[in-house]
Each structure stands twice: as structure tokens, then as C-alpha cells.
């Protein structure tokens, strides 16, 4: 994954109203503009209902926020990997702290993602869980201490040792998987700090989606990540 | 709900490969043709990723297969009612047997649906659960004995007493909510039988979506429901 | 249930360290003393591991905090109704706000409780959910607005209308089921107020279990409930 | 764990009626007799409600079937590690295939077990999940292909390569953790075969608990394991 996709700014639109429907599309167009202006790789993880429209409209990698580890069948209300793929997603978050999966489900979801050439980003909450996830050979690990999510206190400042320990320990079991970090990232400085700690990018949500001026904020992130 | 929408054939596309993406769209176009030819009311419940495209392309009521009982916020991977609404859904299944909700969640999901003018179809597994659900004032109840789902053995024949008991007992606590029935429905006769038991339509999945000729099968259902 | 068991003080020991093991037993002995001195009916809902010891040692009704709606079989880690019964429980909480069940599971759990002559106490969070639960014919409904649990702000004062509305609406669908109320109850006055609102007792946890002097506090509750 | 506890026969009593209450105690007494006669190490994982009685009566290591990764607090209906410890358990299964946990919960449950000196046995379904679990440093891994559980077809014969691959791959990330295997084990031969594949014992349920003569069957297992 490293050559093509990193360093990566991955924007999780969650179920924010500022990231739903028409507003998701507007945000995606701003992100595409920033990406064109800076050559930064920006990925977007919108809601399921918005994947198709975003994938059709912008030339940025689109991620699902979750997939269920299922094959086609009788699973009303579930998220079929084939469906997000056909809608245009190129990857998916797996086991975000707001949508955690059982261990055997993470294993199965990564397999399903591989079968369909979907890039898998496993979200983790600490160093030991990151190591455990890394052995399952996902394409990315995104470490986010849950207690910092949405706080505006960047993990790269509040708990840099969690990030450096994760980078160090994950390397021992899987030297290829790039690490992203997230939680509390709201400024370009936080992004630069994350890269200095050994990560290959950031997973960000409210810092961009709920910013007063998402275009400007993404631009700041993009400069930070391309000049780091 | 009765005047406008009933009798109703509600087709649940589940996560069948035959009901995903382009194939969902083809099925929807066939359903629209049948609806135009027969005046039968046909609703479609596709996967989240297909709601927007179907809602844009066909003039049939589109339902989500599930909503989470949440307001906009930090709920990665969840299904925001506002998102399915903006994508073009006019209603939603709630608590299908393959995606059951806790009681307090069903209550909250119905409230959220009402706030957004989404038609709520609560799925139930027996008469007592139907009565319990009916007190929460959903727009529809769809009773499906889980042991018959996908069997091809129609509830209207195998367990007609479950349907008639449900119709009778629900009326005592909520005389307005129309009852659908489902599970094992694969022929026009089954649909007619369901209406004779006092229901206002059917919830069907594999019987249509996995039929050799879904158009022909839907036509059979539609004739049965409009001439019953 | 009314004659024998009401008015009822039902003490939920949760997983408080003050209500675990030897301390659960000490609390139970104090509760028995209060019950003997005042003739108040006091029930105790300890952790699963403490049911047998409490049931053997004190002459008070012991409740499980939860049962799974299962029959004997391959359900590692689950709570078999037969097991809590044989351990000495005479009843069980079902769907407490900290251990909520799906609607079909509540229905099944109440049936299993009836089969085994276990008294079922369904916990609910508002009036509409209480009505919905009441149609399933449990032995008790315990309404606890979750936002007040553990606050020390008694529902009987903060939101008396939730209690009175629950009592009124439940009566329409099930005139026999006694209502308990809970959340924030820490004084005898709160208990008396709860009865005045039409309930038949209280469900209480930290107000007793974490009290400085649980014996004294229970005595205050017991006087309030027997003189109300 | 290796010196003291292995080779280990760990009997999961599930929620079988043959392993509930008085019958759990009878089974435990038979197991103790076999252990005394053969010097085999036999552990028992009864239901929560039976832990205290078994721990008091027999001199065998008693395991919980599950713990919740919680600290003392407001968790009605949950399984507090402190409670199973005080009841007399010396260890616990974690994430059995019938009670799977999220990855972050497994990590937290192992930490809680370590804090309380409870032996942790993480159950897994394949080699990659075993490796992932092994990085979290549990005391045991028990691999059970779910498709064989309860079939009477022993994993050691039907899928020996799953066991050998697990033993080999786990060693690379954690050379200390002993592997148990389970699913379909019903004869002494199966136990011997399991040890030959590199495991340190077996996790067994119906093969013992539902045997016509559990004493005789356990004796057969015990001879097989002590002479292997």
C-alpha cells in the first residue's frame, strides 16, 4: 500500500449531518480540489448511501465506513462487501471504535476485502490491539485512542508514546503495514507531528467535516502532509 | 397508511447478489413495469448503497432495510435515518429477523422515522411480538415466522393461524396498523391467501429476487393482489 | 403478583464491588433483618455467582439480573433460566437498561420465565416502551429513565409525569401488571413519592448498595413503603 | 502455564442440562475421582451459578465460561471478573465461539484476568485468529473449528492441518503459550492425536458432559493424556 496511497489523509464523514447527502458531495469536491492543488492523497469514507454518488463524481479513493464479513445471502440490513465495491468504494474501514467487530469477524472481513481488492483499514485503540490486528495482514492500521476522539486534543501531542510504541511493535510482526493515527487531529501541525512519529498519515473526522472552512483546513492538512 | 399504500407487495432485496447494484436496478425496472401494468403498489427495499440510484430511476416507493435509532453525530458505520431519507427512501424496515433491534431501539427508530416522514415497517416473528410492536404505532407490521423464511413454504398455508391471530390481537391495541405477512411466499396463490387472512399485503424476498423470471413472478403476485 | 410481593423494594446489586461475594452476603443479611423488623418485602438481585449463597442464607426473594431466552444446549457463557432457578432464584430482571434485549428476546425470556415459575421484571425506559412490554404479560414492569440512573435525582421528583403516564397507559393494555419505578432513589421520601404516583414499589441500586449505612437506608425505605 | 497445568483436559459444561446445578456437582466429583486416579489435570468450566459450589467441593481448577472486560460498577447482568474470582474460579474462557468478543474486549479481558491472577483461555476458530490472539499474551489458546463443534468428528482427524498450522504459526509470535484443541473430541484416541499434533491438551464439552458414562469417558481421556 505504501507507494501509491501514502502519506494518506483519510476523512471519515461518520454520520455527521455536515457529511450527509448533498453536503457529503460538496465536501468531496473540496477535497478533490485540495488533492489536485497539492498532490496530497485524500481518501473519503462517507455513509453507505453516499458512496455511489461520491465515487462517480470525484477522483478520490472512496472507503466504506464498515463492511460485514458476509457473502451474498440472507442478511437484511447488513453491508455486503460486493455492494460497496460495486458502488465504487476502493476500500473500507473495519472495526472503527464506533462499530467494533469481534476478532473472528475482523479476520473474515479482511479476507473478504482481499477477495474483492478492497483496501482494508483496521481501526485499533492501543498498541497491543494494533499488533494483534497487524498479524491479520490488513492494508492499513489506524490507531485512535478512543478517549481522544472528538476532543480536539491530538493523539500526536497527548499520547505520542502510544503512536511510537504502536509503530515499533507492529513492525515486529508485520513490517509492511503502514500505520495511520487519529483522534483529536484539528491542525496541520498535528498531521506533521503524526508523520514524525512514524505514521504514514491520519484518520480524521470532525477536524475536517465540522470545520468552519473544510476546504481551508484540508489545505492545511495537505500542505503539512506533503511537506513533512 | 391504508388508502395510499395497500395492498402492498414489499420486496426485500436482502444482500442477494441478484439484488445488488446493477441487478438491483434491473429488478427495480421490472417491478416498475409490473406496477404500471397492474396498478399494484410495489415497494422495494434494496441495500443502502443502491437506494439513491433506485429512487432516482424508478417511480416506486423505496425502503431502507434498517435504520439505526440515532441522530446525526459520531456513529461511524451506522445508518442515519436522515441519510436514507435524503438518498430517496420513503420508508424503512425496522427489526427484520436478520437485523433485530432491542425494544427501546425499536421505539426510538419509529420516533425517528416519524420525525422524518419515513414509513416504518416493523418486522415481527409471532403474534405477541406483533401486539407489542403495534403499541409503538408503526405504519406497518410485517409478521414473518423465522422458521419459514426462505423455505418456499408459505406462512399463509403452513401457519395461517399465526397470521389470523396476529390480525385479531393487533386490532385490539391498534386498529389502524395494516399487517403484512411474509416467509415462504413464492406464488400468486400465496399472496391471495395472505389477503384472505386479513393482511394488507406481503413482504417477500427470495420468492421474487431469486426467481428464474422475476418479472413474470412479480406479475403473478400483482394480479393476485389486485384481484383479491 | 400484587398480593404476595407488593409493595416491593427490589435491590439491584449490579456489579458493584460493595455487592460482590462476601459483601453481597452481608448486604443480604442486613436486608433480611430490615424485612423481619418492618414486614417490608425486599427482593435482592445479586450477580449470578452469588445467587446460590444468598438464596441458601437469607429468606428473601432472590432475583437474577438477567436471563438469556434459551433452552438447555450449546450456549457457552450464557445464562440458562434453569440454572438460576436451581441456584435458588425466584425471579429475574429482564432487559435492564445496562443489559437490554431485543424485542423477540424479551418475549421469549418472559415465556421461559413462566415455564419455570420465575417472576419476570421487565425494565423499561419510558411510557411507550412500558406499554409495549406490558402486552407481553410480565409479572412486573420497572420503569427507569436511563438519564437519571445513578444520579441521586429521583424519578419521582424529576419526572413524575413519566411515572404517572406509564401507570395510566399500561393499565389500558394490562390492568394487572404492577409498576415499579427506579433511578435516582436515595431516600425514604423518594419511595413514598413513588407509591403516591401509583407504583407498587421501587427498583433501587446504588442508593442502597453504595450507601454509607445500607442497613439504615434500607430501614428508611422499608418504613416509607410500609407506612405509605 | 506449561509446568503446572499441562497437559490439560478442560471440560466446558456449557448450558447443558446434564451440566447444571446438582448434575454439575456430580460431574465434578467424577472428574475429581479420575484426576486422583490418573494424575491427569482436569479443569471444569461450569455455569456462573455453579462456580462457587464446585470450587468449594472439588479440588480441581474451576474456570468461568466468560468474563466481561469490566471493572466493578454499573453493569447489571454482566460478569465481573472479581465475582468469578471470589466465587472460586482460577481461570476463564474468553471469546468462546458461542460467546465471541470484540478484539478490543479480548485485549481488555486478558488484562483484567492478569490483574486478578485468573488463567485466560482464549478460544479461536482458525490459525490466523489464533496468531492474532496469541500476541495478546493469554495463558492458553484453544482452537476449535466451529463447523466441527458438537459433531463427534474430531478436529485432530478431520482437520489436523489446522491444528499443526496453528501450533507452528503461534510459536512465531508467542513461543510460550500452550495450545489446546477442541471440537468433536469424543474418544481417548482423539486426545492422544491432539497431543501428537503439538497441542498441550483438549477443550471438550458434549464428548464428556453428554456421554452415557462421563466417568468412564473421562478416564479414557485421562489415560490417553497421561500416557501420550
XYZ file of C-alpha atoms in Angstrom, chain D:
228
model
C 1.375 -22.200 32.340
C 3.112 -25.237 30.988
C 4.613 -26.892 34.035
C 1.674 -26.835 36.369
C -1.353 -27.199 34.178
C -0.420 -29.178 31.118
C -1.339 -31.485 29.596
C -4.849 -30.263 30.365
C -8.317 -31.683 29.842
C -10.646 -28.697 30.087
C -14.328 -29.640 30.271
C -16.808 -26.960 29.192
C -20.187 -27.699 30.788
C -21.898 -25.121 28.536
C -25.573 -24.708 29.414
C -26.271 -28.405 29.077
C -28.908 -29.625 31.478
C -26.507 -32.520 32.232
C -24.047 -29.876 33.460
C -26.355 -27.672 35.519
C -26.684 -27.422 39.299
C -26.674 -30.746 41.111
C -25.624 -32.548 37.932
C -22.677 -30.200 37.535
C -21.608 -31.163 41.021
C -21.921 -34.889 40.298
C -19.872 -34.475 37.154
C -17.246 -32.533 39.070
C -16.957 -35.283 41.655
C -16.436 -37.864 38.928
C -13.800 -35.655 37.337
C -12.015 -35.291 40.657
C -12.009 -39.064 41.095
C -10.492 -39.538 37.643
C -7.926 -36.869 38.329
C -6.944 -38.526 41.594
C -6.702 -41.941 39.970
C -4.655 -40.858 36.956
C -2.897 -37.642 37.933
C -4.391 -36.033 34.837
C -5.030 -32.315 35.151
C -8.754 -31.787 34.606
C -10.309 -28.333 34.588
C -14.027 -27.613 34.647
C -15.885 -24.630 33.194
C -19.374 -24.690 34.723
C -22.073 -22.036 34.525
C -21.608 -18.916 36.657
C -24.217 -20.041 39.146
C -22.325 -23.278 39.805
C -18.784 -21.911 40.189
C -18.926 -21.404 43.951
C -20.324 -24.802 44.757
C -17.874 -26.664 42.517
C -14.891 -24.673 43.733
C -15.834 -25.434 47.324
C -16.439 -29.134 46.787
C -13.743 -30.430 44.445
C -10.001 -29.859 44.217
C -9.910 -29.184 40.503
C -9.270 -25.904 38.723
C -12.611 -24.212 38.009
C -12.968 -21.821 35.067
C -15.693 -19.323 34.190
C -17.113 -19.704 30.687
C -16.784 -15.974 30.043
C -15.920 -12.716 31.757
C -16.874 -9.230 30.714
C -13.899 -6.867 30.358
C -15.271 -4.559 33.039
C -14.264 -3.124 36.382
C -16.700 -3.009 39.296
C -19.553 -0.608 38.527
C -22.954 -0.257 36.923
C -23.105 -3.284 34.650
C -26.310 -5.115 35.537
C -26.334 -8.663 34.189
C -22.658 -8.646 33.274
C -19.933 -10.974 34.537
C -17.469 -9.174 36.750
C -14.016 -10.814 36.827
C -13.761 -10.095 40.557
C -17.002 -12.006 41.129
C -15.896 -15.208 39.391
C -12.575 -14.966 41.209
C -14.205 -14.591 44.615
C -16.555 -17.457 43.794
C -13.506 -19.660 43.443
C -12.647 -19.698 39.732
C -8.931 -19.814 38.927
C -9.378 -19.013 35.265
C -11.798 -18.256 32.485
C -12.605 -18.997 28.883
C -12.612 -15.851 26.780
C -14.366 -15.440 23.424
C -15.700 -18.960 23.017
C -17.294 -19.341 19.591
C -20.699 -19.270 21.290
C -19.812 -16.036 23.137
C -17.397 -14.150 20.948
C -15.896 -10.845 21.979
C -14.728 -7.854 20.038
C -10.971 -7.618 19.567
C -10.573 -4.698 21.974
C -12.688 -6.585 24.521
C -10.446 -9.656 24.309
C -7.435 -7.421 24.927
C -9.169 -5.831 27.914
C -10.425 -9.168 29.273
C -6.919 -10.654 29.223
C -5.634 -7.597 31.108
C -8.386 -7.932 33.698
C -7.644 -11.653 34.063
C -3.950 -10.920 34.623
C -4.756 -8.282 37.260
C -6.703 -10.877 39.198
C -4.416 -13.851 38.541
C -7.085 -15.606 36.537
C -5.781 -18.018 33.899
C -7.052 -16.888 30.486
C -8.013 -19.385 27.778
C -8.771 -17.595 24.516
C -10.892 -19.595 22.116
C -10.189 -19.231 18.405
C -11.600 -20.595 15.173
C -8.626 -20.855 12.838
C -4.867 -20.375 12.613
C -4.826 -16.663 11.773
C -7.193 -15.756 14.599
C -5.043 -17.885 16.922
C -1.930 -15.930 15.966
C -3.781 -12.662 16.441
C -4.972 -13.788 19.875
C -1.538 -15.110 20.848
C 0.018 -11.655 20.532
C -2.238 -10.536 23.392
C -0.380 -12.945 25.699
C -3.162 -15.121 27.062
C -2.246 -18.134 29.191
C -3.778 -20.609 26.740
C -5.166 -20.662 23.218
C -7.937 -23.176 22.491
C -8.536 -23.686 18.790
C -11.911 -25.078 17.794
C -13.093 -25.037 14.167
C -16.743 -24.055 14.768
C -18.016 -26.297 11.977
C -16.879 -29.366 13.967
C -18.215 -28.407 17.404
C -20.687 -30.991 18.638
C -20.287 -33.215 15.577
C -18.281 -36.060 17.086
C -15.829 -35.617 14.189
C -12.540 -34.794 15.934
C -10.565 -31.841 14.652
C -7.430 -33.923 15.190
C -8.614 -36.259 12.442
C -10.816 -34.117 10.220
C -8.557 -31.079 10.049
C -5.198 -31.948 11.623
C -3.529 -29.324 9.420
C -5.490 -26.543 11.153
C -4.006 -27.679 14.451
C -0.430 -28.126 13.218
C -0.520 -24.828 11.328
C -1.839 -23.099 14.437
C 0.885 -24.618 16.616
C 3.557 -23.586 14.102
C 2.352 -20.051 13.417
C 1.538 -19.201 17.021
C 5.064 -20.208 18.059
C 6.487 -17.454 15.856
C 4.726 -14.656 17.735
C 4.463 -16.231 21.175
C 6.592 -19.267 21.902
C 5.236 -19.710 25.411
C 1.511 -20.021 25.044
C 0.299 -23.647 25.094
C -2.347 -24.609 22.541
C -5.392 -26.702 23.336
C -7.642 -28.034 20.637
C -11.299 -28.847 20.647
C -14.384 -29.707 18.620
C -15.640 -33.203 18.003
C -13.431 -34.908 20.589
C -15.211 -37.991 21.933
C -12.573 -40.694 22.448
C -9.218 -41.204 24.128
C -7.672 -41.662 20.693
C -8.731 -38.160 19.728
C -6.954 -36.795 22.790
C -3.750 -38.681 22.014
C -3.922 -37.478 18.415
C -4.318 -33.901 19.597
C -1.149 -34.101 21.685
C 0.778 -35.623 18.783
C -0.145 -32.585 16.706
C 1.698 -30.417 19.199
C -1.104 -29.317 21.485
C -0.927 -29.385 25.261
C -4.415 -30.702 25.825
C -8.035 -30.518 24.827
C -11.140 -28.396 25.339
C -14.103 -30.748 25.384
C -17.830 -30.383 26.064
C -20.544 -32.784 24.864
C -17.986 -35.603 24.489
C -17.827 -35.739 28.289
C -20.881 -33.910 29.608
C -23.361 -35.731 27.398
C -21.538 -39.084 27.465
C -23.572 -42.049 28.670
C -20.913 -42.674 31.280
C -18.942 -39.478 31.874
C -16.697 -41.104 34.478
C -15.604 -43.837 32.085
C -15.134 -41.432 29.231
C -13.089 -39.024 31.337
C -10.980 -41.960 32.498
C -10.317 -42.849 28.857
C -9.329 -39.248 28.133
C -7.131 -39.145 31.224
C -5.244 -42.321 30.354
C -4.742 -41.076 26.826
C -3.377 -37.756 28.015
C -1.108 -39.114 30.734
C 0.375 -41.867 28.568
C 0.745 -39.842 25.370
